[in-house]
Every structure is written in structure tokens, then in C-alpha cells.
PDB file of C-alpha atoms in Angstrom:
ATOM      1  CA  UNK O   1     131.685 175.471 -89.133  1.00 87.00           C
ATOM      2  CA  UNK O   2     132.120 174.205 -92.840  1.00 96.00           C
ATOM      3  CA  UNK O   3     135.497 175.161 -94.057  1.00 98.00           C
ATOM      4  CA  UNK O   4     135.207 177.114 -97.772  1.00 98.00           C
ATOM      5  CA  UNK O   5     137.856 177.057-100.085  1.00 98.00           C
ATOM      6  CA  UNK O   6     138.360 180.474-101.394  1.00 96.00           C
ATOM      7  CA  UNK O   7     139.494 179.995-105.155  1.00 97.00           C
ATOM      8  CA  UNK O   8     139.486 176.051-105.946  1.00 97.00           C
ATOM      9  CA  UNK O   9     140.389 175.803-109.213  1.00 97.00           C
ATOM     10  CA  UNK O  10     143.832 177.831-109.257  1.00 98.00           C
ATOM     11  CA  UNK O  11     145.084 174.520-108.227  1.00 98.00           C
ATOM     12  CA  UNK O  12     143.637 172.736-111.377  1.00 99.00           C
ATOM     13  CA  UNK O  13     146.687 170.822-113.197  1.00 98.00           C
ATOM     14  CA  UNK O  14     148.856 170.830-109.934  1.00 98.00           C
ATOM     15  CA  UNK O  15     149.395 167.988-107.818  1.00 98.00           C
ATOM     16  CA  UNK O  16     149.778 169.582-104.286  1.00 98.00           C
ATOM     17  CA  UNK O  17     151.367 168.123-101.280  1.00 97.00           C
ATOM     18  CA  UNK O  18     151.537 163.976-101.243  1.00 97.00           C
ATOM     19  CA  UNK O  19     149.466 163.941-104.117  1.00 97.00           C
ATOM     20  CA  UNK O  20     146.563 162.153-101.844  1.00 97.00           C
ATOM     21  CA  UNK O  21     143.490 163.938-101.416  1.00 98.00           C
ATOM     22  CA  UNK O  22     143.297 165.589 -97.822  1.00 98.00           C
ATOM     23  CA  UNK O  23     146.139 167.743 -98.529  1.00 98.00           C
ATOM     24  CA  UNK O  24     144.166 169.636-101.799  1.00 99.00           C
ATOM     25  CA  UNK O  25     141.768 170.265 -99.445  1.00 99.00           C
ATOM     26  CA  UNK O  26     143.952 171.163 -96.329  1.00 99.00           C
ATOM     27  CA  UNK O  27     145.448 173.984 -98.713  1.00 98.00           C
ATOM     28  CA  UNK O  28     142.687 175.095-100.826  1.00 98.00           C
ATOM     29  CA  UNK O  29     139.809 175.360 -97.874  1.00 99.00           C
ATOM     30  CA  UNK O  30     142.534 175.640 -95.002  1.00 98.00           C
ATOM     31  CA  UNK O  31     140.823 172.609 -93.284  1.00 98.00           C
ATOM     32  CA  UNK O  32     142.790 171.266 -90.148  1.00 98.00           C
ATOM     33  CA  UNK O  33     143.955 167.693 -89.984  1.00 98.00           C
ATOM     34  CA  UNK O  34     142.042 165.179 -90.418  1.00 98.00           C
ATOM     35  CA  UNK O  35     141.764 164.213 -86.683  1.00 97.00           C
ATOM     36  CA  UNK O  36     139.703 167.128 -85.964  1.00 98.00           C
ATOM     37  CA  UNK O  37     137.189 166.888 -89.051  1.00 98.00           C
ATOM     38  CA  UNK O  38     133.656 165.950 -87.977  1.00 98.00           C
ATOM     39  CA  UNK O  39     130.591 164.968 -90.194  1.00 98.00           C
ATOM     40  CA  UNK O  40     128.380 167.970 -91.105  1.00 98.00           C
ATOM     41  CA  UNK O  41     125.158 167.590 -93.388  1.00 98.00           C
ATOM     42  CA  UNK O  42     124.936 165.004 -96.134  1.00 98.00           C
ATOM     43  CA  UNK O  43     125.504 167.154 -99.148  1.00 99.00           C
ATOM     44  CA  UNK O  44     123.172 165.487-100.967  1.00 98.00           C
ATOM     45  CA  UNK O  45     120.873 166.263 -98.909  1.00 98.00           C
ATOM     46  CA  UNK O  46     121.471 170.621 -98.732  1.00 97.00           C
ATOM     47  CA  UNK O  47     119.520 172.424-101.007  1.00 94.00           C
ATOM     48  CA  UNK O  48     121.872 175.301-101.400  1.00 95.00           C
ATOM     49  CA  UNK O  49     125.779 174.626-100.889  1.00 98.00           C
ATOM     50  CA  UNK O  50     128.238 177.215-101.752  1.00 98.00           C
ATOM     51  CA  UNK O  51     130.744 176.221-103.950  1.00 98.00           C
ATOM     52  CA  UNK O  52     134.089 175.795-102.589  1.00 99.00           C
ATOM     53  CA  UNK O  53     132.431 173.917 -99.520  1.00 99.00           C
ATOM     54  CA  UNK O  54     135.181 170.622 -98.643  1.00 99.00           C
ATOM     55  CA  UNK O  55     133.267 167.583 -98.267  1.00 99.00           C
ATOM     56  CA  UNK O  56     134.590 164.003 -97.667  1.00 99.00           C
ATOM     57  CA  UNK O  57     133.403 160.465 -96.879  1.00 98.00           C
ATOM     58  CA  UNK O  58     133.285 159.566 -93.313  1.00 98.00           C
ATOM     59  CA  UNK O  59     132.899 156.305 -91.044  1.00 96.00           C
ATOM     60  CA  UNK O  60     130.195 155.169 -89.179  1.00 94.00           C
ATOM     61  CA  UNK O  61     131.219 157.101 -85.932  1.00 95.00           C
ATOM     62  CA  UNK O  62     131.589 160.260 -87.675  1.00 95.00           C
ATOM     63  CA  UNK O  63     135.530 160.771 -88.239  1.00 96.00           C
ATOM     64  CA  UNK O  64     137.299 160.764 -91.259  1.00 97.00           C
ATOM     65  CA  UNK O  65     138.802 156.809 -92.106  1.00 93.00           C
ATOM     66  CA  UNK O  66     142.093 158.008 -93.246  1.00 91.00           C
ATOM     67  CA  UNK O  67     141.833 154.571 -95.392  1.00 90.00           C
ATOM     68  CA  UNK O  68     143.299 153.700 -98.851  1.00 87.00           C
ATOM     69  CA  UNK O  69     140.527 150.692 -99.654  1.00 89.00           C
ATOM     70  CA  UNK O  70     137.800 153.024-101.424  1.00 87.00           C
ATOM     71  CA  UNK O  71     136.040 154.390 -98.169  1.00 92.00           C
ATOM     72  CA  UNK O  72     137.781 157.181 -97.665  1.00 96.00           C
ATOM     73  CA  UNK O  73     138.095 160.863 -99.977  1.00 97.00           C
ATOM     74  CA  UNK O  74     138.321 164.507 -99.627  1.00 99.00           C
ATOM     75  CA  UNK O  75     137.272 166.748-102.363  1.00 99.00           C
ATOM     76  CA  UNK O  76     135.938 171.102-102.624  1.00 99.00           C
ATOM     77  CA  UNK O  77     132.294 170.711-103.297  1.00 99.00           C
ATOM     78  CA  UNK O  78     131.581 173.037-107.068  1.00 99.00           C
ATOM     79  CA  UNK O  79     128.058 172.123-107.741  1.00 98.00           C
ATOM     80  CA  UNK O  80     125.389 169.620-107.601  1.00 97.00           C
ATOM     81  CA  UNK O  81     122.489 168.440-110.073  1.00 96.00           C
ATOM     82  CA  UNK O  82     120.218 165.356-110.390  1.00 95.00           C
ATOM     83  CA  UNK O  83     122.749 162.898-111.594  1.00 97.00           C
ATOM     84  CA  UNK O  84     125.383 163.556-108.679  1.00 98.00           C
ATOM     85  CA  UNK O  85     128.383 166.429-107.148  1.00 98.00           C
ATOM     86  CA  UNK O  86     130.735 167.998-109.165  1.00 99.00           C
ATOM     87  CA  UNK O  87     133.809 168.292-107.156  1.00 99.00           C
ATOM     88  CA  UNK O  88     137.737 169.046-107.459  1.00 99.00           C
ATOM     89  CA  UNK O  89     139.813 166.570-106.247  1.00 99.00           C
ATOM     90  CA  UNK O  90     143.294 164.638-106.667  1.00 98.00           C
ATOM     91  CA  UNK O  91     144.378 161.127-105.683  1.00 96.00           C
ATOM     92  CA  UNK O  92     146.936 158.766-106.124  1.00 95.00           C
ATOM     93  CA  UNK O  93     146.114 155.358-108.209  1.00 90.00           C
ATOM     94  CA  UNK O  94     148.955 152.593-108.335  1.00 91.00           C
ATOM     95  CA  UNK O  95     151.399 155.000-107.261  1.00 92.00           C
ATOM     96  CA  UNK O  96     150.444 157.465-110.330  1.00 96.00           C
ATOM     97  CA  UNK O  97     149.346 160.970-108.907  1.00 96.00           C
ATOM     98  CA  UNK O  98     146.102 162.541-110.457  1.00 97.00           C
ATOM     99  CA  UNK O  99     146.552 166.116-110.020  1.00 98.00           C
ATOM    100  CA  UNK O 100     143.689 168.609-109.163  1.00 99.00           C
ATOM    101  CA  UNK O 101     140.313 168.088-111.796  1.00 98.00           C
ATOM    102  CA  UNK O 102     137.013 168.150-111.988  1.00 98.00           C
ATOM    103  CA  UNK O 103     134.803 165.299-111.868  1.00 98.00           C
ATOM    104  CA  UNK O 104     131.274 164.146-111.436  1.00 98.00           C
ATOM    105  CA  UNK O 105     130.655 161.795-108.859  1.00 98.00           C
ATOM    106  CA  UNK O 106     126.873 160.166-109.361  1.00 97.00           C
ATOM    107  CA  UNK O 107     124.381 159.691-106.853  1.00 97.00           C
ATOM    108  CA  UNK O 108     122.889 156.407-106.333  1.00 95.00           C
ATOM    109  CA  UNK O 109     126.380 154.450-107.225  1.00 91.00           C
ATOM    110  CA  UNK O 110     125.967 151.532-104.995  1.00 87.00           C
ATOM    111  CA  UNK O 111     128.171 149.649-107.146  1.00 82.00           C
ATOM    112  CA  UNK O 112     130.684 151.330-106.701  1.00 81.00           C
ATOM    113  CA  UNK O 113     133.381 152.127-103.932  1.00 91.00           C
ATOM    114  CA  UNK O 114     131.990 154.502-101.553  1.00 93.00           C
ATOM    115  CA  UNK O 115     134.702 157.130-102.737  1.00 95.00           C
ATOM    116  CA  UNK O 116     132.656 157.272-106.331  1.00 96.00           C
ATOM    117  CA  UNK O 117     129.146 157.429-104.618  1.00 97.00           C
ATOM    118  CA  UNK O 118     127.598 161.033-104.367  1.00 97.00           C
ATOM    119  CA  UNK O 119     125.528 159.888-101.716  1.00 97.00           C
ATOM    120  CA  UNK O 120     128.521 159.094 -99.375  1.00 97.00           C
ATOM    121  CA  UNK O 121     129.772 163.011 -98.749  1.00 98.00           C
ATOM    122  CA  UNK O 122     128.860 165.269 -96.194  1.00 99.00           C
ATOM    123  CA  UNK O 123     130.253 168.373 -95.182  1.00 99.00           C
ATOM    124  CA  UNK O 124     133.397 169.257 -92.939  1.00 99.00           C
ATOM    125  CA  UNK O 125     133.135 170.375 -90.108  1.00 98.00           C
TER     126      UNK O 125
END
């Protein structure tokens, strides 16, 4: 069962809970913790994902990494296209709290961390 965030970007501008990404998520799509997330579909991969859909990166084994090096990220899923996912999502870089936006994370960037490659997110579960 995907978990669907109902109205995503009300939370645009705000920086909700510990300003890391699961907790966005937790709120907006009422996803449980992180423990209990397993790997759906590659989103890449769906023809037809509603928007509001929370995605994430996931290890190897199929749980969620928890892990502040780059492997690790929660975001809502808004759309897709060629180049990569548009997504809402916050984070926290060098202690400086990026509250909710919307960015395009690319497809086919091997170069960078697995966080910023659109081939890297499937669907929660």
C-alpha cells in the first residue's frame, strides 16, 4: 500500500518537524516510521503515478538507510518527465534547514549522490 499525501504543497516554505526529510513526508502522506517502510516499484519505472505518492531511496535489502552520507532521502512524488521526478522535499545541509520546495531530480545522474539520482526512488510501501 503506497502512502499518498493528500495536499503536498500547503507545506511549501515551512520547515516541518527536525527539518530532515522523513518527517515532511511522515506528516504530509501520514507514512509510519521509517522501520516499517518497504521498497515498492521503481518510480521510474511506473507509467502512471499519482501525485502526492512518497517515494524514497532504499538499501540493497529493501529498508530505508536512515543515513546522512547521500544514500538516503524521502520526498512526495508531483510528476515525472524525460529528464527526471519532480518532487517536494526538505533537508538539512551543514546544519542549515531547507524548508519544503520543489525540485527536479534527473534521471541518469550517476555522478551524483544517490539522493540526486531519479533513478534511485521507488515507492513506499
Amino acid at each position: 500500500m503506497a502512502y499518498l499525501a493528500r495536499n503536498p504543497a500547503s507545506y511549501v516554505g515551512q520547515s516541518i518537524g527536525t527539518g530532515h526529510c522523513v518527517p515532511y513526508v511522515q506528516v504530509a502522506a501520514n507514512a509510519p516510521l521509517t522501520a516499517n517502510w518497504k521498497r515498492g516499484e521503481r518510480v521510474k519505472d511506473i507509467a502512471e503515478l499519482a501525485s502526492g505518492t512518497a517515494i524514497a531511496t532504499f538499501d540493497a535489502d529493501g529498508r530505508y538507510g536512515s543515513r546522512k552520507d547521500g544514500t538516503s532521502h524521502a520526498a512526495i512524488f508531483i510528476r515525472k518527465n524525460e529528464t527526471g521526478i519532480v518532487v517536494l522535499d526538505q533537508w538539512i545541509t551543514n546544519g542549515v534547514r531547507k524548508a519544503v520546495s520543489e525540485r527536479l531530480i534527473r534521471f541518469n545522474n550517476t555522478a551524483a549522490k544517490k539522493i540526486n539520482n531519479g533513478d534511485e526512488y521507488y515507492v513506499i510501501e
